[in-house]
Amino acid sequence: MHDYSPLARARLHLTTLAHALALALLAPACGALAAGAPATAETRRQYDLPAGPLDPALNRLGRETGILLAYPANLTTGLHTEGVRGAYTVAEALARLLRGTGIVAVAGADGGYTLTRQSPAGSVQESGASRVMPSVIVDGLRETADGPGTGYVARRSAGATKFDVPVTEIPQSISIVTADQLATLKPVSLGEAMAYTPGIVVDPGYTNSFDVFYSRGFRLSDTSGGIYRDGLKFGGAGWASGQQEVYGLERLELIKGAASVLYGAAAPGGVLNTVTKRPTAGMVNEVRASAGSRGRREAAADLGGAIGPAWNWRVTALARNDETQVDHVPNNGRYFAPAVKWQPSAATSLTLLAHVHDRRTAYQYSLPAEGTLIASPYGRLPRGRFVGEPEFDRQDARQYGAALLFEHAFSDSTRLRHATRYLKSENHVQFIGLDGALADDPRRQARTAYDEWERTRGISSDTSIEQRWQGLGMTHTLLAGFDYARHKPESQWSLAAVAPLDLFAPVYGARPEAMTLVPSYSTRAIATRKGIYVQDQAKLGERWVFLLGARHDWASDARSPLGGTPSWSTERTEATTGRAGAVYQAGNGFAPFASFSQSFEPQAGVDVVGNRFKPTRGEQAELGLRWEVPSTGVLLSATVYTLTQQNVMTSDPRMPAVRMQTGEVKSEGAEFEAKGRVARHVDLIASYAYTNARTTRSLRPTDIGLRQPSVPRQQAALWSDVALAAFGWPKLRAGLGVRHTGSMSDVQGTNARVPSTTTVDALLAWETGQWRTALNFSNLTDRDSLTCSYASCLYGEGRRVTATIGYLW
């Protein structure tokens, strides 16, 4: 019997909920599609499918025709097609596409098909409403936990369990951005890539410098241990680690809430794991060029394939010259990532990944609230206002990385995994910051020039054993492992006075005075993280899935002044965390779950009596429901949670220098996410998040009840793209998206209300033969938006238009 994927049960008609989504959100488009649907298999149309690997050819044919099907995971491995060109019916086109592959299809009465191998006699069989015919239509690729996903939906993941499982068996919220979503929306940063993910806000202060977000009200960054790549801790620093290149990634996985059991020290908001593009057995050949607003020019290539039966390779490269919306701030990048995979047998594989990433940009310093958030007698500061000096401000970052991924199956029940990454990254940043308006001339702001040099280098590794066994009436997957990370960040800060600037009529040309080293900020450090973990997933019958895990961590942070003879001081922290959860497979695609999870994050320093500060502790309780809608490609999820962080630092207003760990922050919320194909030619992403994150305990009475900065209470997003084949344009696709961010307040600043904003994105794409052309619009209406805290504000991204042409073979 074949091990078919869930898509093997796919049929064309939608269930009640999918109909409701399509009608409520896309009623005009869906109505037109239904009215103008083609005559399915009897209609002749033009095809131009090139020769090459069978997988992508089947996937493309499925997209163009809109007919669903599934096939066993290993059925098409290594198979190629001679291609299809000319006018054919669906059956004729598929027969030509599959010619010589030894594959036939079971065609159901509902119009769906399932691939299977041809019988020895090669005959066509008929049985009731089904018949086997030498043709098939596909609407999905084989899926693995580190692969691109199927359309906008990823049904398998390893991010929340460290082994390959269906998403519906995970008792914790996880949001996944697939390769198709990245290719369609074409983001240039991780923040843009997660623009349609519920509960995520990009920290505006570093949007062009390094990757840092707010998740469920808490900060998520590489410095706090929240950024991983291929399951390994990234660089252990913020400025020095810089940003990841989105074009080099296969998918993004955000594990939401406390997640220290598998990942160690991290803030309670969650862990973001990115997955690098990896070698595959099938050929991957794409070159593309882009041009757009603000002088954007970009060229990229993604190439790969097989070298003999045991070796696969892939090379990803990109060069981008671009300007941001802020005057004198570029966004130029170069990225090169070779990879090779050796698989001498089905049981063993070794993958080597490497990358070099260069960026040339500048730090975008925030603007004062007066003139942006609140009215100024001198007018409104424009979106592109630059507060530094064009001849001084710069940010040059260079990143080198190399990783080894090894896997060996000793038997069907025992598997060893090991991964190691070395990263070296440095960033030289020069910027000018504002120090407040001059008393005698409020139009002019005092300024200070900063020269910052950041570097990090180090290694991270993870080794685990997976053992499957039967016991206590259940089927167990036991995971035990050890991970280790040692990074050496270094930082050197110097500052100097520089002439004030009239922000409302700037005249540039000032030069900073002689730089002075800041010893307290100029340090070298060694951050070591070690942890052992154990986790058991137990399945009871066909319905229940239980997950139980525990971990113990040892964290060490040594620090020394950067100059002179090293004088090290070391702080050590230990912590034990746990998680527990259960999923009930209720049938018909429903999978409700409940979970409890913990996190910890080390804190530097000592209290007033000399005792080491304890790590902050995070605890999350969550209830959720996933629904893999039968007969469709739609996956829905809805969750409610409460997430608390304790041991938060606070200071007594009467003695500001005295810090105590008596603070608490609590976040309560609800999230909804829907992704997938809701109708034959209609794909959808929908999300909503309610986040109530507030300070609940503090030595400062005025802090209690304050919302977390940069975290809106309400967020919603909707994206849909439609293949216009039903209107007689089989090669044309159009998309429209809406993103809403609710109001916030200028926390601990002016306390003024930051207004909500709604932005519109759009897409117009054309596919013909091996060519792909797309026109992407971000913030189509050029709507202004602000994010403010501590009386400083930053504008959101304005309108951006990008035209892309690509060639695939």
CSV table of C-alpha atoms in Angstrom, one decimal, residues 22 45 51 81 89-90 129 188 208 234 246 357 379 386 419 452 562 572 618 643 659 728 787 791 800:
chain,number,residue,atom,x,y,z
A,22,ALA,CA,-14.0,32.5,0.0
A,45,ARG,CA,-5.5,25.1,-24.4
A,51,ALA,CA,11.8,19.3,-20.5
A,81,THR,CA,9.8,14.7,-18.5
A,89,THR,CA,-6.9,18.7,-23.5
A,90,VAL,CA,-5.8,18.2,-19.9
A,129,ALA,CA,-16.2,5.9,-10.6
A,188,VAL,CA,13.9,42.1,1.2
A,208,ASN,CA,17.7,48.3,8.4
A,234,PHE,CA,23.0,32.2,14.8
A,246,VAL,CA,15.8,36.3,2.4
A,357,HIS,CA,26.9,38.2,2.9
A,379,GLY,CA,5.7,71.9,10.2
A,386,PHE,CA,18.1,62.2,7.5
A,419,ALA,CA,24.7,19.9,13.0
A,452,GLU,CA,30.9,51.7,16.6
A,562,LEU,CA,38.6,45.6,25.0
A,572,ARG,CA,27.3,31.7,35.4
A,618,GLY,CA,8.7,32.9,31.0
A,643,LEU,CA,2.4,34.5,28.7
A,659,ARG,CA,17.9,47.7,40.4
A,728,GLY,CA,-9.5,33.6,-20.5
A,787,THR,CA,5.9,53.6,15.5
A,791,ALA,CA,9.3,60.4,22.4
A,800,ARG,CA,7.7,50.6,-3.3
